[in-house]
Amino acid sequence: MKRRKFIERSSLSLAGIGLGSQLIPSQLFAMPSQNRVNPIAVATWNFQNATKMAGTMLESGASALDAVEKGVMVEEANLKNTTVGDGGAPDRDGNVTLDACIMSPDGNAGSVVYLKEIAHPVSVARKVMEETPHVMLAGEGALQFAIQQGFKRKILLTEDSEKAWKEWLEHKEYQPIINIENHDTIGMLCLDENGDIAGACTTSGLSYKMNGRVGDSPIIGAGLFLDNEVGGAVGTGMGEAIMKSVGSFLIVELMRQGKSPQEACEEAVMRTVKKAPNYKDFQIAYVAMNKKGEIGSYCIHKGFSYAKFYNGESTNNPSKSYLEK
Ligand code: SD4
């Protein structure tokens, strides 16, 4: 922002001292300021606190990568959100295990799966991306790496989620089906003022999942994918269905072929609808954004929305759905 104002003022003062446009060196017009875009932060569900955090940072000139990490951290720290980070619901054996990933505009990626006792898995994923030659670390190794990187261990099972888990244990009815009102995974895409896109996705996965289960959220191409030449996509809902269609990768590739973000999200949802006879029993939802900042979203069941921060304004945007009721 500051730089933009400075450049605007400089060109004004050049005009003021009588330099006609023919006299201004052509490079001045080719400066990146000419290509600056209005930043955007979008996220799955009505996570406006998260998009506000990211969007405000972007408007102060932060990179898409920094903004997306800090944005999703808002939900990781939110104890009321029982499917992300601290306070996330445990698996059926009482373990809180977190999955997260992050991608930067240069195509680099980092991910952690089955990570215990670390409240901000997205930041560990970023460290995997930046400090190791790998993309994904799992379980004990991911925890060991996080501790080496200075992250502090913390018990993530809150009193409330322990109570809910104990109530669940009384019946132990495990249905790997996500209730459509019960989605809270955050996937976020940020477009910064340079026009660069970064993305992140973070979750505690399905409540009372089998010990060891990992969903789509930390899988590059499934819960998140981006190509800075094209755009990005994030998914939420039944991870197994998103993984089987490599949904986010599919959407980015469809946008590369010329589809709008909306068309691409619709086609990705339709792949699942066509292939899964039980599609009415679960929800999947996608949000996509292209390099122009155009946004699309689509889901199976009505009720999904995405949060957006643009031009200082925070909004919640209901998504189109395949099923109307
Ligand atoms: C998963 N996709 O682990 C996640 C769950 C989710 O809102 O999105 N919950 O399958």
mmCIF file of C-alpha atoms and ligand atoms in Angstrom:
data_model
loop_
_atom_site.group_PDB
_atom_site.id
_atom_site.type_symbol
_atom_site.label_atom_id
_atom_site.label_comp_id
_atom_site.label_asym_id
_atom_site.label_seq_id
_atom_site.Cartn_x
_atom_site.Cartn_y
_atom_site.Cartn_z
ATOM 1 C CA MET A 1 0.000 0.000 0.000
ATOM 2 C CA LYS A 2 2.701 2.408 1.079
ATOM 3 C CA ARG A 3 4.743 1.683 -2.002
ATOM 4 C CA ARG A 4 1.700 2.102 -4.224
ATOM 5 C CA LYS A 5 0.948 5.544 -2.699
ATOM 6 C CA PHE A 6 4.603 6.536 -3.131
ATOM 7 C CA ILE A 7 4.552 5.542 -6.798
ATOM 8 C CA GLU A 8 1.227 7.275 -7.410
ATOM 9 C CA ARG A 9 2.615 10.428 -5.802
ATOM 10 C CA SER A 10 5.873 10.197 -7.765
ATOM 11 C CA SER A 11 4.060 10.028 -11.086
ATOM 12 C CA LEU A 12 1.851 12.922 -10.057
ATOM 13 C CA SER A 13 4.857 15.030 -9.186
ATOM 14 C CA LEU A 14 6.549 14.088 -12.460
ATOM 15 C CA ALA A 15 3.460 15.357 -14.249
ATOM 16 C CA GLY A 16 3.527 18.422 -11.993
ATOM 17 C CA ILE A 17 7.022 19.435 -13.037
ATOM 18 C CA GLY A 18 5.966 19.356 -16.638
ATOM 19 C CA LEU A 19 7.246 16.006 -17.884
ATOM 20 C CA GLY A 20 4.907 15.093 -20.709
ATOM 21 C CA SER A 21 4.075 11.436 -21.154
ATOM 22 C CA GLN A 22 6.433 11.176 -24.158
ATOM 23 C CA LEU A 23 9.289 12.320 -21.950
ATOM 24 C CA ILE A 24 8.710 9.846 -19.135
ATOM 25 C CA PRO A 25 10.978 6.817 -19.601
ATOM 26 C CA SER A 26 8.943 3.890 -20.830
ATOM 27 C CA GLN A 27 10.229 1.754 -17.942
ATOM 28 C CA LEU A 28 8.200 3.895 -15.579
ATOM 29 C CA PHE A 29 5.057 2.567 -17.206
ATOM 30 C CA ALA A 30 6.354 -0.980 -17.051
ATOM 31 C CA MET A 31 7.017 -0.807 -13.322
ATOM 32 C CA PRO A 32 5.227 -3.493 -11.355
ATOM 33 C CA SER A 33 3.055 -0.796 -9.760
ATOM 34 C CA GLN A 34 1.145 -0.691 -13.014
ATOM 35 C CA ASN A 35 0.216 -4.332 -12.524
ATOM 36 C CA ARG A 36 -0.756 -4.179 -8.894
ATOM 37 C CA VAL A 37 -4.049 -5.821 -8.164
ATOM 38 C CA ASN A 38 -6.543 -5.456 -5.372
ATOM 39 C CA PRO A 39 -5.763 -8.270 -2.946
ATOM 40 C CA ILE A 40 -8.366 -10.896 -2.072
ATOM 41 C CA ALA A 41 -8.660 -13.519 0.668
ATOM 42 C CA VAL A 42 -11.263 -16.286 0.313
ATOM 43 C CA ALA A 43 -11.897 -19.234 2.610
ATOM 44 C CA THR A 44 -14.232 -22.177 2.960
ATOM 45 C CA TRP A 45 -17.221 -21.589 5.261
ATOM 46 C CA ASN A 46 -18.102 -18.410 7.070
ATOM 47 C CA PHE A 47 -14.642 -17.852 8.526
ATOM 48 C CA GLN A 48 -14.691 -14.095 8.235
ATOM 49 C CA ASN A 49 -12.294 -13.562 11.149
ATOM 50 C CA ALA A 50 -9.738 -15.569 9.221
ATOM 51 C CA THR A 51 -10.289 -13.823 5.871
ATOM 52 C CA LYS A 52 -10.290 -10.462 7.641
ATOM 53 C CA MET A 53 -6.916 -11.239 9.184
ATOM 54 C CA ALA A 54 -5.473 -12.341 5.842
ATOM 55 C CA GLY A 55 -7.171 -9.586 3.825
ATOM 56 C CA THR A 56 -6.005 -6.834 6.157
ATOM 57 C CA MET A 57 -2.463 -8.132 5.953
ATOM 58 C CA LEU A 58 -2.665 -8.277 2.160
ATOM 59 C CA GLU A 59 -3.918 -4.710 2.021
ATOM 60 C CA SER A 60 -0.887 -3.641 4.050
ATOM 61 C CA GLY A 61 1.369 -5.239 1.456
ATOM 62 C CA ALA A 62 1.931 -8.706 2.979
ATOM 63 C CA SER A 63 2.742 -11.606 0.676
ATOM 64 C CA ALA A 64 0.010 -14.104 -0.164
ATOM 65 C CA LEU A 65 2.028 -16.779 1.654
ATOM 66 C CA ASP A 66 2.322 -14.857 4.939
ATOM 67 C CA ALA A 67 -1.320 -13.794 4.786
ATOM 68 C CA VAL A 68 -2.689 -17.264 4.101
ATOM 69 C CA GLU A 69 -0.701 -18.795 6.951
ATOM 70 C CA LYS A 70 -1.764 -16.148 9.486
ATOM 71 C CA GLY A 71 -5.334 -16.261 8.181
ATOM 72 C CA VAL A 72 -5.908 -19.969 8.771
ATOM 73 C CA MET A 73 -4.105 -19.761 12.125
ATOM 74 C CA VAL A 74 -7.098 -17.758 13.387
ATOM 75 C CA GLU A 75 -9.245 -20.890 13.103
ATOM 76 C CA GLU A 76 -6.511 -23.199 14.377
ATOM 77 C CA ALA A 77 -6.538 -21.150 17.571
ATOM 78 C CA ASN A 78 -10.337 -20.987 17.791
ATOM 79 C CA LEU A 79 -11.350 -23.462 20.517
ATOM 80 C CA LYS A 80 -14.983 -23.290 19.432
ATOM 81 C CA ASN A 81 -14.096 -24.723 16.049
ATOM 82 C CA THR A 82 -14.022 -28.452 16.752
ATOM 83 C CA THR A 83 -12.650 -29.494 13.361
ATOM 84 C CA VAL A 84 -9.517 -27.362 13.171
ATOM 85 C CA GLY A 85 -6.416 -27.115 15.359
ATOM 86 C CA ASP A 86 -6.626 -26.614 19.095
ATOM 87 C CA GLY A 87 -9.950 -27.953 20.408
ATOM 88 C CA GLY A 88 -10.407 -30.213 17.382
ATOM 89 C CA ALA A 89 -12.473 -33.359 17.972
ATOM 90 C CA PRO A 90 -10.407 -36.511 18.599
ATOM 91 C CA ASP A 91 -10.426 -39.806 16.748
ATOM 92 C CA ARG A 92 -12.399 -42.730 18.206
ATOM 93 C CA ASP A 93 -9.493 -43.550 20.543
ATOM 94 C CA GLY A 94 -9.279 -40.017 21.940
ATOM 95 C CA ASN A 95 -6.252 -38.787 19.934
ATOM 96 C CA VAL A 96 -6.441 -35.298 18.440
ATOM 97 C CA THR A 97 -4.508 -35.627 15.170
ATOM 98 C CA LEU A 98 -4.145 -32.677 12.832
ATOM 99 C CA ASP A 99 -3.594 -32.423 9.075
ATOM 100 C CA ALA A 100 -2.498 -29.290 7.212
ATOM 101 C CA CYS A 101 -0.768 -28.096 4.071
ATOM 102 C CA ILE A 102 0.401 -24.909 2.444
ATOM 103 C CA MET A 103 1.459 -23.912 -1.084
ATOM 104 C CA SER A 104 3.414 -20.887 -2.191
ATOM 105 C CA PRO A 105 3.185 -19.059 -5.515
ATOM 106 C CA ASP A 106 6.424 -20.646 -6.727
ATOM 107 C CA GLY A 107 4.723 -24.054 -6.621
ATOM 108 C CA ASN A 108 6.489 -25.184 -3.484
ATOM 109 C CA ALA A 109 4.423 -27.132 -0.966
ATOM 110 C CA GLY A 110 4.580 -28.472 2.574
ATOM 111 C CA SER A 111 2.315 -30.729 4.569
ATOM 112 C CA VAL A 112 1.908 -32.507 7.883
ATOM 113 C CA VAL A 113 -0.399 -35.421 8.634
ATOM 114 C CA TYR A 114 -1.404 -37.133 11.868
ATOM 115 C CA LEU A 115 0.366 -34.432 13.866
ATOM 116 C CA LYS A 116 -0.364 -34.480 17.606
ATOM 117 C CA GLU A 117 0.075 -31.832 20.307
ATOM 118 C CA ILE A 118 0.967 -28.883 18.065
ATOM 119 C CA ALA A 119 -1.671 -26.171 17.857
ATOM 120 C CA HIS A 120 -0.595 -24.668 14.531
ATOM 121 C CA PRO A 121 0.027 -27.468 12.032
ATOM 122 C CA VAL A 122 -0.042 -25.025 9.096
ATOM 123 C CA SER A 123 3.115 -23.360 10.434
ATOM 124 C CA VAL A 124 4.809 -26.743 10.745
ATOM 125 C CA ALA A 125 3.748 -27.468 7.141
ATOM 126 C CA ARG A 126 5.380 -24.191 6.107
ATOM 127 C CA LYS A 127 8.581 -25.210 7.872
ATOM 128 C CA VAL A 128 8.498 -28.579 6.069
ATOM 129 C CA MET A 129 8.201 -26.631 2.818
ATOM 130 C CA GLU A 130 10.946 -24.148 3.611
ATOM 131 C CA GLU A 131 13.390 -26.065 5.774
ATOM 132 C CA THR A 132 13.389 -29.615 4.407
ATOM 133 C CA PRO A 133 13.815 -31.268 1.011
ATOM 134 C CA HIS A 134 10.432 -33.001 1.543
ATOM 135 C CA VAL A 135 6.783 -32.170 1.053
ATOM 136 C CA MET A 136 5.072 -34.226 3.746
ATOM 137 C CA LEU A 137 5.934 -35.372 7.263
ATOM 138 C CA ALA A 138 3.694 -37.708 9.254
ATOM 139 C CA GLY A 139 3.017 -38.590 12.881
ATOM 140 C CA GLU A 140 5.999 -39.017 15.213
ATOM 141 C CA GLY A 141 8.427 -37.644 12.626
ATOM 142 C CA ALA A 142 6.310 -34.543 12.080
ATOM 143 C CA LEU A 143 6.097 -33.970 15.843
ATOM 144 C CA GLN A 144 9.829 -34.464 16.287
ATOM 145 C CA PHE A 145 10.499 -31.989 13.463
ATOM 146 C CA ALA A 146 8.069 -29.456 14.941
ATOM 147 C CA ILE A 147 9.788 -29.627 18.322
ATOM 148 C CA GLN A 148 13.196 -29.211 16.667
ATOM 149 C CA GLN A 149 11.816 -26.128 14.948
ATOM 150 C CA GLY A 150 10.816 -24.631 18.294
ATOM 151 C CA PHE A 151 7.072 -25.411 18.372
ATOM 152 C CA LYS A 152 5.713 -26.088 21.872
ATOM 153 C CA ARG A 153 3.717 -29.204 22.717
ATOM 154 C CA LYS A 154 0.220 -28.653 23.998
ATOM 155 C CA ILE A 155 -2.678 -30.892 24.989
ATOM 156 C CA LEU A 156 -5.255 -30.144 22.291
ATOM 157 C CA LEU A 157 -8.164 -32.145 23.716
ATOM 158 C CA THR A 158 -10.332 -29.566 25.472
ATOM 159 C CA GLU A 159 -12.774 -30.355 28.268
ATOM 160 C CA ASP A 160 -15.672 -29.836 25.862
ATOM 161 C CA SER A 161 -14.323 -32.091 23.141
ATOM 162 C CA GLU A 162 -13.370 -34.759 25.681
ATOM 163 C CA LYS A 163 -16.909 -34.653 27.070
ATOM 164 C CA ALA A 164 -18.437 -34.928 23.593
ATOM 165 C CA TRP A 165 -16.104 -37.829 22.738
ATOM 166 C CA LYS A 166 -17.043 -39.680 25.965
ATOM 167 C CA GLU A 167 -20.707 -39.236 25.119
ATOM 168 C CA TRP A 168 -20.020 -40.616 21.663
ATOM 169 C CA LEU A 169 -18.196 -43.606 23.213
ATOM 170 C CA GLU A 170 -21.419 -44.648 24.946
ATOM 171 C CA HIS A 171 -22.956 -45.498 21.572
ATOM 172 C CA LYS A 172 -19.855 -45.741 19.391
ATOM 173 C CA GLU A 173 -21.890 -45.260 16.291
ATOM 174 C CA TYR A 174 -19.304 -44.576 13.695
ATOM 175 C CA GLN A 175 -20.580 -43.416 10.398
ATOM 176 C CA PRO A 176 -17.922 -41.937 8.189
ATOM 177 C CA ILE A 177 -20.457 -39.451 6.934
ATOM 178 C CA ILE A 178 -20.139 -35.763 7.488
ATOM 179 C CA ASN A 179 -23.295 -34.089 8.613
ATOM 180 C CA ILE A 180 -23.750 -31.169 6.302
ATOM 181 C CA GLU A 181 -24.077 -28.694 9.162
ATOM 182 C CA ASN A 182 -20.897 -29.912 10.742
ATOM 183 C CA HIS A 183 -18.109 -28.768 8.442
ATOM 184 C CA ASP A 184 -15.437 -26.503 9.724
ATOM 185 C CA THR A 185 -12.225 -27.258 7.889
ATOM 186 C CA ILE A 186 -10.617 -24.100 6.643
ATOM 187 C CA GLY A 187 -9.079 -23.902 3.204
ATOM 188 C CA MET A 188 -7.945 -20.433 2.140
ATOM 189 C CA LEU A 189 -6.612 -18.777 -1.002
ATOM 190 C CA CYS A 190 -4.934 -15.373 -1.009
ATOM 191 C CA LEU A 191 -4.145 -13.131 -3.955
ATOM 192 C CA ASP A 192 -1.637 -10.444 -3.032
ATOM 193 C CA GLU A 193 -1.041 -7.032 -4.574
ATOM 194 C CA ASN A 194 1.597 -8.508 -6.899
ATOM 195 C CA GLY A 195 -1.030 -10.870 -8.284
ATOM 196 C CA ASP A 196 0.564 -13.923 -6.641
ATOM 197 C CA ILE A 197 -1.574 -16.707 -5.175
ATOM 198 C CA ALA A 198 -0.871 -18.835 -2.090
ATOM 199 C CA GLY A 199 -3.112 -21.345 -0.319
ATOM 200 C CA ALA A 200 -3.453 -23.327 2.898
ATOM 201 C CA CYS A 201 -5.756 -25.945 4.336
ATOM 202 C CA THR A 202 -5.952 -27.164 7.954
ATOM 203 C CA THR A 203 -8.200 -29.566 9.869
ATOM 204 C CA SER A 204 -8.547 -32.131 12.622
ATOM 205 C CA GLY A 205 -10.391 -34.263 10.065
ATOM 206 C CA LEU A 206 -13.528 -36.254 10.618
ATOM 207 C CA SER A 207 -14.652 -36.474 14.230
ATOM 208 C CA TYR A 208 -14.161 -39.956 15.724
ATOM 209 C CA LYS A 209 -12.365 -41.165 12.617
ATOM 210 C CA MET A 210 -10.319 -44.365 12.813
ATOM 211 C CA ASN A 211 -6.948 -43.944 14.462
ATOM 212 C CA GLY A 212 -4.493 -43.244 11.661
ATOM 213 C CA ARG A 213 -7.022 -41.879 9.181
ATOM 214 C CA VAL A 214 -5.848 -38.959 7.063
ATOM 215 C CA GLY A 215 -8.212 -36.985 4.840
ATOM 216 C CA ASP A 216 -7.879 -34.747 1.820
ATOM 217 C CA SER A 217 -6.924 -31.544 3.604
ATOM 218 C CA PRO A 218 -3.132 -32.072 3.788
ATOM 219 C CA ILE A 219 -2.925 -33.777 0.391
ATOM 220 C CA ILE A 220 -1.565 -31.469 -2.284
ATOM 221 C CA GLY A 221 -3.975 -31.738 -5.220
ATOM 222 C CA ALA A 222 -6.908 -32.942 -3.107
ATOM 223 C CA GLY A 223 -7.711 -30.417 -0.343
ATOM 224 C CA LEU A 224 -5.542 -27.714 -1.926
ATOM 225 C CA PHE A 225 -3.832 -27.008 -5.193
ATOM 226 C CA LEU A 226 -2.641 -23.926 -6.987
ATOM 227 C CA ASP A 227 -0.627 -22.920 -9.966
ATOM 228 C CA ASN A 228 0.382 -19.290 -9.909
ATOM 229 C CA GLU A 229 -0.081 -19.086 -13.680
ATOM 230 C CA VAL A 230 -3.715 -20.169 -13.409
ATOM 231 C CA GLY A 231 -5.284 -19.938 -9.950
ATOM 232 C CA GLY A 232 -6.046 -22.120 -6.963
ATOM 233 C CA ALA A 233 -8.714 -24.297 -5.372
ATOM 234 C CA VAL A 234 -9.526 -25.627 -1.904
ATOM 235 C CA GLY A 235 -11.940 -28.327 -0.794
ATOM 236 C CA THR A 236 -13.874 -29.255 2.308
ATOM 237 C CA GLY A 237 -16.248 -32.032 3.259
ATOM 238 C CA MET A 238 -15.894 -35.766 2.911
ATOM 239 C CA GLY A 239 -12.167 -36.091 2.373
ATOM 240 C CA GLU A 240 -12.383 -39.568 0.925
ATOM 241 C CA ALA A 241 -14.512 -38.302 -1.989
ATOM 242 C CA ILE A 242 -12.228 -35.323 -2.608
ATOM 243 C CA MET A 243 -9.151 -37.564 -2.617
ATOM 244 C CA LYS A 244 -10.703 -40.017 -5.072
ATOM 245 C CA SER A 245 -11.207 -37.250 -7.626
ATOM 246 C CA VAL A 246 -8.079 -35.217 -6.734
ATOM 247 C CA GLY A 247 -10.573 -32.364 -6.664
ATOM 248 C CA SER A 248 -8.444 -29.240 -6.241
ATOM 249 C CA PHE A 249 -5.938 -30.300 -8.882
ATOM 250 C CA LEU A 250 -8.790 -31.091 -11.224
ATOM 251 C CA ILE A 251 -10.276 -27.619 -10.761
ATOM 252 C CA VAL A 252 -6.991 -25.839 -11.436
ATOM 253 C CA GLU A 253 -6.429 -27.928 -14.569
ATOM 254 C CA LEU A 254 -9.966 -27.149 -15.774
ATOM 255 C CA MET A 255 -9.308 -23.437 -15.239
ATOM 256 C CA ARG A 256 -6.071 -23.833 -17.200
ATOM 257 C CA GLN A 257 -8.148 -25.194 -20.070
ATOM 258 C CA GLY A 258 -10.289 -22.055 -20.025
ATOM 259 C CA LYS A 259 -13.109 -22.837 -17.593
ATOM 260 C CA SER A 260 -14.189 -20.140 -15.145
ATOM 261 C CA PRO A 261 -13.681 -20.919 -11.428
ATOM 262 C CA GLN A 262 -17.428 -21.510 -11.149
ATOM 263 C CA GLU A 263 -17.543 -23.926 -14.107
ATOM 264 C CA ALA A 264 -14.483 -25.755 -12.839
ATOM 265 C CA CYS A 265 -15.922 -26.219 -9.318
ATOM 266 C CA GLU A 266 -19.188 -27.486 -10.790
ATOM 267 C CA GLU A 267 -17.435 -30.023 -12.981
ATOM 268 C CA ALA A 268 -15.368 -31.306 -10.044
ATOM 269 C CA VAL A 269 -18.458 -31.800 -7.862
ATOM 270 C CA MET A 270 -20.236 -33.527 -10.757
ATOM 271 C CA ARG A 271 -17.406 -36.069 -11.071
ATOM 272 C CA THR A 272 -18.177 -37.179 -7.520
ATOM 273 C CA VAL A 273 -21.942 -37.055 -8.017
ATOM 274 C CA LYS A 274 -21.630 -39.285 -11.095
ATOM 275 C CA LYS A 275 -19.298 -41.803 -9.501
ATOM 276 C CA ALA A 276 -20.532 -42.110 -5.914
ATOM 277 C CA PRO A 277 -23.992 -43.702 -5.685
ATOM 278 C CA ASN A 278 -24.286 -42.444 -2.078
ATOM 279 C CA TYR A 279 -23.444 -38.824 -2.905
ATOM 280 C CA LYS A 280 -26.591 -37.620 -1.128
ATOM 281 C CA ASP A 281 -25.186 -38.907 2.159
ATOM 282 C CA PHE A 282 -22.226 -36.574 2.310
ATOM 283 C CA GLN A 283 -21.095 -33.084 1.513
ATOM 284 C CA ILE A 284 -18.175 -31.917 -0.563
ATOM 285 C CA ALA A 285 -17.542 -28.280 -1.424
ATOM 286 C CA TYR A 286 -14.940 -26.350 -3.375
ATOM 287 C CA VAL A 287 -13.862 -22.729 -3.661
ATOM 288 C CA ALA A 288 -11.641 -21.614 -6.532
ATOM 289 C CA MET A 289 -10.047 -18.344 -7.575
ATOM 290 C CA ASN A 290 -8.225 -17.532 -10.793
ATOM 291 C CA LYS A 291 -5.463 -15.020 -11.446
ATOM 292 C CA LYS A 292 -8.001 -12.328 -12.307
ATOM 293 C CA GLY A 293 -9.470 -12.673 -8.833
ATOM 294 C CA GLU A 294 -12.668 -14.297 -10.140
ATOM 295 C CA ILE A 295 -14.141 -16.696 -7.594
ATOM 296 C CA GLY A 296 -16.367 -19.746 -7.962
ATOM 297 C CA SER A 297 -17.790 -22.280 -5.536
ATOM 298 C CA TYR A 298 -19.983 -25.342 -5.695
ATOM 299 C CA CYS A 299 -21.066 -28.140 -3.389
ATOM 300 C CA ILE A 300 -23.428 -31.105 -3.217
ATOM 301 C CA HIS A 301 -25.752 -29.952 -0.432
ATOM 302 C CA LYS A 302 -27.131 -26.498 0.101
ATOM 303 C CA GLY A 303 -25.664 -24.752 3.129
ATOM 304 C CA PHE A 304 -22.060 -24.212 2.144
ATOM 305 C CA SER A 305 -20.719 -20.671 1.953
ATOM 306 C CA TYR A 306 -17.352 -19.020 1.566
ATOM 307 C CA ALA A 307 -15.905 -15.979 3.317
ATOM 308 C CA LYS A 308 -14.235 -13.238 1.332
ATOM 309 C CA PHE A 309 -12.282 -10.104 2.154
ATOM 310 C CA TYR A 310 -11.905 -7.625 -0.685
ATOM 311 C CA ASN A 311 -11.440 -3.872 -0.793
ATOM 312 C CA GLY A 312 -11.772 -3.560 2.975
ATOM 313 C CA GLU A 313 -15.078 -5.419 2.951
ATOM 314 C CA SER A 314 -15.753 -8.765 4.600
ATOM 315 C CA THR A 315 -18.586 -10.927 3.268
ATOM 316 C CA ASN A 316 -20.113 -14.379 3.593
ATOM 317 C CA ASN A 317 -21.209 -15.768 0.222
ATOM 318 C CA PRO A 318 -23.668 -18.650 -0.112
ATOM 319 C CA SER A 319 -22.511 -21.234 -2.638
ATOM 320 C CA LYS A 320 -24.544 -22.762 -5.428
ATOM 321 C CA SER A 321 -25.261 -26.433 -4.789
ATOM 322 C CA TYR A 322 -26.153 -29.519 -6.811
ATOM 323 C CA LEU A 323 -29.017 -30.454 -4.496
ATOM 324 C CA GLU A 324 -31.437 -27.662 -3.783
ATOM 325 C CA LYS A 325 -32.650 -28.998 -0.427
HETATM 326 C C1 SD4 B 1 -11.434 -34.369 6.040
HETATM 327 N N1 SD4 B 1 -12.080 -32.655 4.508
HETATM 328 O O1 SD4 B 1 -10.597 -34.662 6.886
HETATM 329 C C2 SD4 B 1 -11.860 -32.929 5.904
HETATM 330 C C3 SD4 B 1 -13.063 -32.720 6.744
HETATM 331 C C4 SD4 B 1 -13.750 -31.414 6.573
HETATM 332 O O2 SD4 B 1 -15.022 -29.841 7.500
HETATM 333 O O3 SD4 B 1 -13.649 -30.733 5.582
HETATM 334 N N2 SD4 B 1 -14.453 -31.004 7.567
HETATM 335 O O4 SD4 B 1 -11.984 -35.214 5.338
#
